[in-house]
PDB file of C-alpha atoms and ligand atoms in Angstrom:
ATOM      1  CA  UNK A1165     -20.823 -20.784 -10.153  1.00  0.00           C
ATOM      2  CA  UNK A1166     -20.538 -17.331  -8.510  1.00  0.00           C
ATOM      3  CA  UNK A1167     -18.277 -18.309  -5.601  1.00  0.00           C
ATOM      4  CA  UNK A1168     -15.695 -20.331  -7.588  1.00  0.00           C
ATOM      5  CA  UNK A1169     -12.037 -19.138  -7.503  1.00  0.00           C
ATOM      6  CA  UNK A1170      -9.195 -20.649  -9.439  1.00  0.00           C
ATOM      7  CA  UNK A1171      -6.202 -21.520  -7.288  1.00  0.00           C
ATOM      8  CA  UNK A1172      -3.143 -19.527  -8.394  1.00  0.00           C
ATOM      9  CA  UNK A1173      -0.899 -22.523  -7.211  1.00  0.00           C
ATOM     10  CA  UNK A1174      -2.550 -25.404  -9.041  1.00  0.00           C
ATOM     11  CA  UNK A1175      -5.413 -24.083 -10.954  1.00  0.00           C
ATOM     12  CA  UNK A1176      -8.003 -26.040  -8.966  1.00  0.00           C
ATOM     13  CA  UNK A1177     -11.507 -24.428  -8.887  1.00  0.00           C
ATOM     14  CA  UNK A1178     -12.574 -23.940  -5.285  1.00  0.00           C
ATOM     15  CA  UNK A1179     -15.920 -22.995  -3.874  1.00  0.00           C
ATOM     16  CA  UNK A1180     -15.243 -20.018  -1.408  1.00  0.00           C
ATOM     17  CA  UNK A1181     -19.009 -19.071  -0.792  1.00  0.00           C
ATOM     18  CA  UNK A1182     -20.289 -18.600   2.628  1.00  0.00           C
ATOM     19  CA  UNK A1183     -17.153 -17.726   4.367  1.00  0.00           C
ATOM     20  CA  UNK A1184     -17.537 -16.464   8.029  1.00  0.00           C
ATOM     21  CA  UNK A1185     -16.445 -12.956   9.007  1.00  0.00           C
ATOM     22  CA  UNK A1186     -12.661 -12.672   9.235  1.00  0.00           C
ATOM     23  CA  UNK A1187     -11.995 -16.167   7.895  1.00  0.00           C
ATOM     24  CA  UNK A1188      -9.572 -17.159   5.133  1.00  0.00           C
ATOM     25  CA  UNK A1189      -9.896 -19.758   2.239  1.00  0.00           C
ATOM     26  CA  UNK A1190      -6.903 -21.842   1.275  1.00  0.00           C
ATOM     27  CA  UNK A1191      -6.608 -24.384  -1.613  1.00  0.00           C
ATOM     28  CA  UNK A1192      -7.501 -27.815  -0.390  1.00  0.00           C
ATOM     29  CA  UNK A1193      -5.068 -29.351  -2.873  1.00  0.00           C
ATOM     30  CA  UNK A1194      -1.838 -27.211  -2.521  1.00  0.00           C
ATOM     31  CA  UNK A1195      -2.650 -25.011   0.445  1.00  0.00           C
ATOM     32  CA  UNK A1196      -2.293 -21.759  -1.544  1.00  0.00           C
ATOM     33  CA  UNK A1197      -4.048 -18.753   0.002  1.00  0.00           C
ATOM     34  CA  UNK A1198      -7.181 -17.886  -1.929  1.00  0.00           C
ATOM     35  CA  UNK A1199      -9.084 -15.142  -0.286  1.00  0.00           C
ATOM     36  CA  UNK A1200      -9.981 -13.472   3.090  1.00  0.00           C
ATOM     37  CA  UNK A1201     -13.482 -12.331   3.922  1.00  0.00           C
ATOM     38  CA  UNK A1202     -14.037  -9.405   6.254  1.00  0.00           C
ATOM     39  CA  UNK A1203     -17.585  -7.826   6.476  1.00  0.00           C
ATOM     40  CA  UNK A1204     -16.038  -4.407   7.036  1.00  0.00           C
ATOM     41  CA  UNK A1205     -13.146  -4.985   4.623  1.00  0.00           C
ATOM     42  CA  UNK A1206     -13.752  -1.967   2.496  1.00  0.00           C
ATOM     43  CA  UNK A1207     -14.177   0.266   5.555  1.00  0.00           C
ATOM     44  CA  UNK A1208     -10.767  -0.851   6.751  1.00  0.00           C
ATOM     45  CA  UNK A1209      -9.228  -0.134   3.312  1.00  0.00           C
ATOM     46  CA  UNK A1210     -10.660   3.372   3.411  1.00  0.00           C
ATOM     47  CA  UNK A1211      -9.648   4.083   7.043  1.00  0.00           C
ATOM     48  CA  UNK A1212      -6.049   2.754   6.473  1.00  0.00           C
ATOM     49  CA  UNK A1213      -5.799   4.558   3.107  1.00  0.00           C
ATOM     50  CA  UNK A1214      -6.839   8.046   4.643  1.00  0.00           C
ATOM     51  CA  UNK A1215      -4.475   7.411   7.638  1.00  0.00           C
ATOM     52  CA  UNK A1216      -1.706   6.736   5.181  1.00  0.00           C
ATOM     53  CA  UNK A1217      -2.395   9.811   3.097  1.00  0.00           C
ATOM     54  CA  UNK A1218      -2.315  12.113   6.059  1.00  0.00           C
ATOM     55  CA  UNK A1219       0.811  10.493   7.463  1.00  0.00           C
ATOM     56  CA  UNK A1220       2.441  10.793   3.942  1.00  0.00           C
ATOM     57  CA  UNK A1221       1.553  14.580   3.929  1.00  0.00           C
ATOM     58  CA  UNK A1222       3.047  14.988   7.443  1.00  0.00           C
ATOM     59  CA  UNK A1223       6.137  13.029   6.204  1.00  0.00           C
ATOM     60  CA  UNK A1224       6.451  15.522   3.287  1.00  0.00           C
ATOM     61  CA  UNK A1225       6.305  18.591   5.474  1.00  0.00           C
ATOM     62  CA  UNK A1226       9.037  17.991   8.059  1.00  0.00           C
ATOM     63  CA  UNK A1227      12.854  16.980   8.153  1.00  0.00           C
ATOM     64  CA  UNK A1228      13.361  13.395   7.632  1.00  0.00           C
ATOM     65  CA  UNK A1229      16.871  13.106   9.115  1.00  0.00           C
ATOM     66  CA  UNK A1230      19.432  15.508  10.198  1.00  0.00           C
ATOM     67  CA  UNK A1231      23.236  14.724  10.628  1.00  0.00           C
ATOM     68  CA  UNK A1232      25.604  16.645  12.852  1.00  0.00           C
ATOM     69  CA  UNK A1233      29.413  16.433  12.621  1.00  0.00           C
ATOM     70  CA  UNK A1234      32.115  18.843  13.611  1.00  0.00           C
ATOM     71  CA  UNK A1235      29.614  21.692  14.060  1.00  0.00           C
ATOM     72  CA  UNK A1236      28.066  21.229  10.538  1.00  0.00           C
ATOM     73  CA  UNK A1237      24.407  20.191  10.258  1.00  0.00           C
ATOM     74  CA  UNK A1238      22.803  18.688   7.222  1.00  0.00           C
ATOM     75  CA  UNK A1239      19.064  18.213   6.921  1.00  0.00           C
ATOM     76  CA  UNK A1240      17.487  15.646   4.677  1.00  0.00           C
ATOM     77  CA  UNK A1241      13.775  15.788   3.572  1.00  0.00           C
ATOM     78  CA  UNK A1242      11.665  13.064   1.968  1.00  0.00           C
ATOM     79  CA  UNK A1243      11.281  14.985  -1.258  1.00  0.00           C
ATOM     80  CA  UNK A1244      14.974  16.099  -1.049  1.00  0.00           C
ATOM     81  CA  UNK A1245      16.305  12.581  -1.188  1.00  0.00           C
ATOM     82  CA  UNK A1246      15.699  11.955  -4.887  1.00  0.00           C
ATOM     83  CA  UNK A1247      16.779  15.548  -5.610  1.00  0.00           C
ATOM     84  CA  UNK A1248      20.004  14.948  -3.776  1.00  0.00           C
ATOM     85  CA  UNK A1249      20.685  11.775  -5.848  1.00  0.00           C
ATOM     86  CA  UNK A1250      20.098  13.853  -9.184  1.00  0.00           C
ATOM     87  CA  UNK A1251      22.491  16.360  -7.921  1.00  0.00           C
ATOM     88  CA  UNK A1252      25.249  13.834  -7.156  1.00  0.00           C
ATOM     89  CA  UNK A1253      24.948  12.719 -10.794  1.00  0.00           C
ATOM     90  CA  UNK A1254      22.458   9.852 -10.382  1.00  0.00           C
ATOM     91  CA  UNK A1255      19.316  11.381 -11.842  1.00  0.00           C
ATOM     92  CA  UNK A1256      17.877   7.960 -12.975  1.00  0.00           C
ATOM     93  CA  UNK A1257      18.240   6.519  -9.406  1.00  0.00           C
ATOM     94  CA  UNK A1258      16.463   9.635  -8.024  1.00  0.00           C
ATOM     95  CA  UNK A1259      13.720   9.182 -10.418  1.00  0.00           C
ATOM     96  CA  UNK A1260      13.428   5.501  -9.544  1.00  0.00           C
ATOM     97  CA  UNK A1261      13.438   6.263  -5.711  1.00  0.00           C
ATOM     98  CA  UNK A1262      10.801   9.005  -6.091  1.00  0.00           C
ATOM     99  CA  UNK A1263       8.720   6.657  -8.182  1.00  0.00           C
ATOM    100  CA  UNK A1264       8.640   3.702  -5.772  1.00  0.00           C
ATOM    101  CA  UNK A1265       8.620   5.548  -2.416  1.00  0.00           C
ATOM    102  CA  UNK A1266       6.257   8.396  -3.163  1.00  0.00           C
ATOM    103  CA  UNK A1267       4.555   8.489  -6.495  1.00  0.00           C
ATOM    104  CA  UNK A1268       3.368   4.758  -6.686  1.00  0.00           C
ATOM    105  CA  UNK A1269       2.163   4.605  -2.992  1.00  0.00           C
ATOM    106  CA  UNK A1270       0.281   7.956  -3.412  1.00  0.00           C
ATOM    107  CA  UNK A1271      -1.299   6.540  -6.597  1.00  0.00           C
ATOM    108  CA  UNK A1272      -2.303   3.332  -4.924  1.00  0.00           C
ATOM    109  CA  UNK A1273      -3.854   5.268  -2.006  1.00  0.00           C
ATOM    110  CA  UNK A1274      -5.841   7.414  -4.284  1.00  0.00           C
ATOM    111  CA  UNK A1275      -7.090   4.556  -6.238  1.00  0.00           C
ATOM    112  CA  UNK A1276      -8.135   2.889  -3.003  1.00  0.00           C
ATOM    113  CA  UNK A1277     -10.166   5.865  -2.022  1.00  0.00           C
ATOM    114  CA  UNK A1278     -11.677   6.000  -5.447  1.00  0.00           C
ATOM    115  CA  UNK A1279     -12.775   2.290  -5.254  1.00  0.00           C
ATOM    116  CA  UNK A1280     -13.727   2.015  -1.537  1.00  0.00           C
ATOM    117  CA  UNK A1281     -15.950   5.252  -1.231  1.00  0.00           C
ATOM    118  CA  UNK A1282     -18.316   4.309  -4.077  1.00  0.00           C
ATOM    119  CA  UNK A1283     -18.515   0.751  -2.903  1.00  0.00           C
ATOM    120  CA  UNK A1284     -19.319   1.810   0.691  1.00  0.00           C
ATOM    121  CA  UNK A1285     -22.040   4.282  -0.361  1.00  0.00           C
ATOM    122  CA  UNK A1286     -23.319   1.941  -3.030  1.00  0.00           C
ATOM    123  CA  UNK A1287     -22.890   4.098  -6.068  1.00  0.00           C
ATOM    124  CA  UNK A1288     -21.782   3.145  -9.557  1.00  0.00           C
ATOM    125  CA  UNK A1289     -18.888   5.074 -10.998  1.00  0.00           C
ATOM    126  CA  UNK A1290     -17.412   4.724 -14.503  1.00  0.00           C
ATOM    127  CA  UNK A1291     -13.792   4.364 -13.348  1.00  0.00           C
ATOM    128  CA  UNK A1292     -14.526   1.364 -11.005  1.00  0.00           C
ATOM    129  CA  UNK A1293     -13.138  -1.430 -13.203  1.00  0.00           C
ATOM    130  CA  UNK A1294     -10.039   0.591 -14.516  1.00  0.00           C
ATOM    131  CA  UNK A1295      -9.215   1.732 -10.989  1.00  0.00           C
ATOM    132  CA  UNK A1296      -9.458  -1.813  -9.551  1.00  0.00           C
ATOM    133  CA  UNK A1297      -7.428  -3.241 -12.206  1.00  0.00           C
ATOM    134  CA  UNK A1298      -4.848  -0.490 -11.793  1.00  0.00           C
ATOM    135  CA  UNK A1299      -4.572  -0.909  -7.971  1.00  0.00           C
ATOM    136  CA  UNK A1300      -3.747  -4.535  -8.090  1.00  0.00           C
ATOM    137  CA  UNK A1301      -1.299  -4.089 -10.943  1.00  0.00           C
ATOM    138  CA  UNK A1302       0.529  -1.340  -9.173  1.00  0.00           C
ATOM    139  CA  UNK A1303       0.595  -2.835  -5.669  1.00  0.00           C
ATOM    140  CA  UNK A1304       3.678  -4.932  -6.474  1.00  0.00           C
ATOM    141  CA  UNK A1305       5.648  -1.796  -7.390  1.00  0.00           C
ATOM    142  CA  UNK A1306       5.478   0.033  -4.078  1.00  0.00           C
ATOM    143  CA  UNK A1307       8.725  -0.106  -2.054  1.00  0.00           C
ATOM    144  CA  UNK A1308       7.801   2.010   0.837  1.00  0.00           C
ATOM    145  CA  UNK A1309       8.730  -0.607   3.459  1.00  0.00           C
ATOM    146  CA  UNK A1310      11.949  -1.506   1.472  1.00  0.00           C
ATOM    147  CA  UNK A1311      12.830   2.164   1.818  1.00  0.00           C
ATOM    148  CA  UNK A1312      12.274   2.220   5.614  1.00  0.00           C
ATOM    149  CA  UNK A1313      14.424  -0.997   6.075  1.00  0.00           C
ATOM    150  CA  UNK A1314      17.196   0.421   3.685  1.00  0.00           C
ATOM    151  CA  UNK A1315      17.267   3.756   5.865  1.00  0.00           C
ATOM    152  CA  UNK A1316      17.490   1.787   9.070  1.00  0.00           C
ATOM    153  CA  UNK A1317      20.410  -0.370   7.647  1.00  0.00           C
ATOM    154  CA  UNK A1318      22.220   2.786   6.479  1.00  0.00           C
ATOM    155  CA  UNK A1319      21.659   4.552   9.802  1.00  0.00           C
ATOM    156  CA  UNK A1320      23.696   1.906  11.577  1.00  0.00           C
ATOM    157  CA  UNK A1321      26.635   2.751   9.306  1.00  0.00           C
ATOM    158  CA  UNK A1322      26.066   6.554   9.421  1.00  0.00           C
ATOM    159  CA  UNK A1323      25.661   6.623  13.299  1.00  0.00           C
ATOM    160  CA  UNK A1324      29.397   5.745  13.714  1.00  0.00           C
ATOM    161  CA  UNK A1325      30.438   8.703  11.587  1.00  0.00           C
ATOM    162  CA  UNK A1326      27.996  11.491  12.637  1.00  0.00           C
ATOM    163  CA  UNK A1327      25.210  12.348  15.157  1.00  0.00           C
ATOM    164  CA  UNK A1328      21.933  11.336  13.504  1.00  0.00           C
ATOM    165  CA  UNK A1329      18.580  12.930  14.605  1.00  0.00           C
ATOM    166  CA  UNK A1330      15.444  11.229  13.354  1.00  0.00           C
ATOM    167  CA  UNK A1331      12.992  13.908  12.322  1.00  0.00           C
ATOM    168  CA  UNK A1332       9.161  13.952  12.514  1.00  0.00           C
ATOM    169  CA  UNK A1333       9.009  12.976   8.924  1.00  0.00           C
ATOM    170  CA  UNK A1334      11.040   9.674   9.592  1.00  0.00           C
ATOM    171  CA  UNK A1335       8.349   8.631  12.225  1.00  0.00           C
ATOM    172  CA  UNK A1336       5.519   9.713  10.023  1.00  0.00           C
ATOM    173  CA  UNK A1337       6.857   7.757   7.006  1.00  0.00           C
ATOM    174  CA  UNK A1338       7.340   4.669   9.218  1.00  0.00           C
ATOM    175  CA  UNK A1339       3.690   4.981  10.474  1.00  0.00           C
ATOM    176  CA  UNK A1340       2.642   5.642   6.866  1.00  0.00           C
ATOM    177  CA  UNK A1341       4.419   2.340   5.726  1.00  0.00           C
ATOM    178  CA  UNK A1342       2.452   0.378   8.444  1.00  0.00           C
ATOM    179  CA  UNK A1343      -0.923   1.828   7.414  1.00  0.00           C
ATOM    180  CA  UNK A1344      -0.131   1.359   3.814  1.00  0.00           C
ATOM    181  CA  UNK A1345       0.682  -2.286   4.282  1.00  0.00           C
ATOM    182  CA  UNK A1346      -2.413  -2.728   6.321  1.00  0.00           C
ATOM    183  CA  UNK A1347      -4.483  -1.045   3.573  1.00  0.00           C
ATOM    184  CA  UNK A1348      -2.931  -3.406   1.029  1.00  0.00           C
ATOM    185  CA  UNK A1349      -3.613  -6.504   3.214  1.00  0.00           C
ATOM    186  CA  UNK A1350      -7.132  -5.467   3.885  1.00  0.00           C
ATOM    187  CA  UNK A1351      -7.865  -5.079   0.088  1.00  0.00           C
ATOM    188  CA  UNK A1352      -8.619  -8.644  -1.028  1.00  0.00           C
ATOM    189  CA  UNK A1353      -8.699  -9.053  -4.867  1.00  0.00           C
ATOM    190  CA  UNK A1354     -11.477 -11.679  -4.926  1.00  0.00           C
ATOM    191  CA  UNK A1355     -13.686  -9.872  -2.410  1.00  0.00           C
ATOM    192  CA  UNK A1356     -13.297  -6.491  -4.058  1.00  0.00           C
ATOM    193  CA  UNK A1357     -14.480  -7.840  -7.426  1.00  0.00           C
ATOM    194  CA  UNK A1358     -17.268  -9.586  -5.646  1.00  0.00           C
ATOM    195  CA  UNK A1359     -18.416  -6.299  -4.163  1.00  0.00           C
ATOM    196  CA  UNK A1360     -18.246  -4.643  -7.520  1.00  0.00           C
ATOM    197  CA  UNK A1361     -20.327  -7.405  -9.020  1.00  0.00           C
ATOM    198  CA  UNK A1362     -22.877  -6.960  -6.331  1.00  0.00           C
ATOM    199  CA  UNK A1363     -23.034  -3.200  -6.797  1.00  0.00           C
ATOM    200  CA  UNK A1364     -23.530  -3.715 -10.594  1.00  0.00           C
ATOM    201  CA  UNK A1365     -26.194  -6.312 -10.107  1.00  0.00           C
ATOM    202  CA  UNK A1366     -28.206  -3.915  -7.834  1.00  0.00           C
ATOM    203  CA  UNK A1367     -28.440  -1.179 -10.575  1.00  0.00           C
TER     204      UNK A1367
HETATM  205 ZN1   ZN B1605      -4.053 -24.985  -5.283  1.00  0.00          ZN
END
């Protein structure tokens, strides 16, 4: 009974026990992805999460983009972008941008560290269930990669009007998006709860 998982596509109960390292399970009836087992899955989550946190700190400390036109230079920072939207009369949009590109990704990364460290060192912590539920609920609300694609699309337009210089923060945020996605991909919902069950069964 322990290794049964209900398919999200068709509700079939599938036995996903005894998966080999780095193998995935798919529903035999509808082909829906069920779970991916990686022996070092939690170590990967922690490594990518820490890398993403460091890159986000770097992205927050340097200029994101600068524009030069007719001798005038304007510098944009990651934290300045939501503030600029507020100054141009769109405070709600500024708040939404800050929430989806900085606040939610930061929360998810902190929760990942709070889950993966106790699981790796085999220590029970009172917040484990709440943090795990929160990380899976929040992960659909992060738009870091959407933001980077949006910036790239708008750059094509701006480049015809002004000279654009990509700052350290732009590259750091792009690398952050990649590490963030890799951390999300490495955090498998089913395997994570299995590890929590195993940890609690030991105590
Ligand atoms: Zn199915």
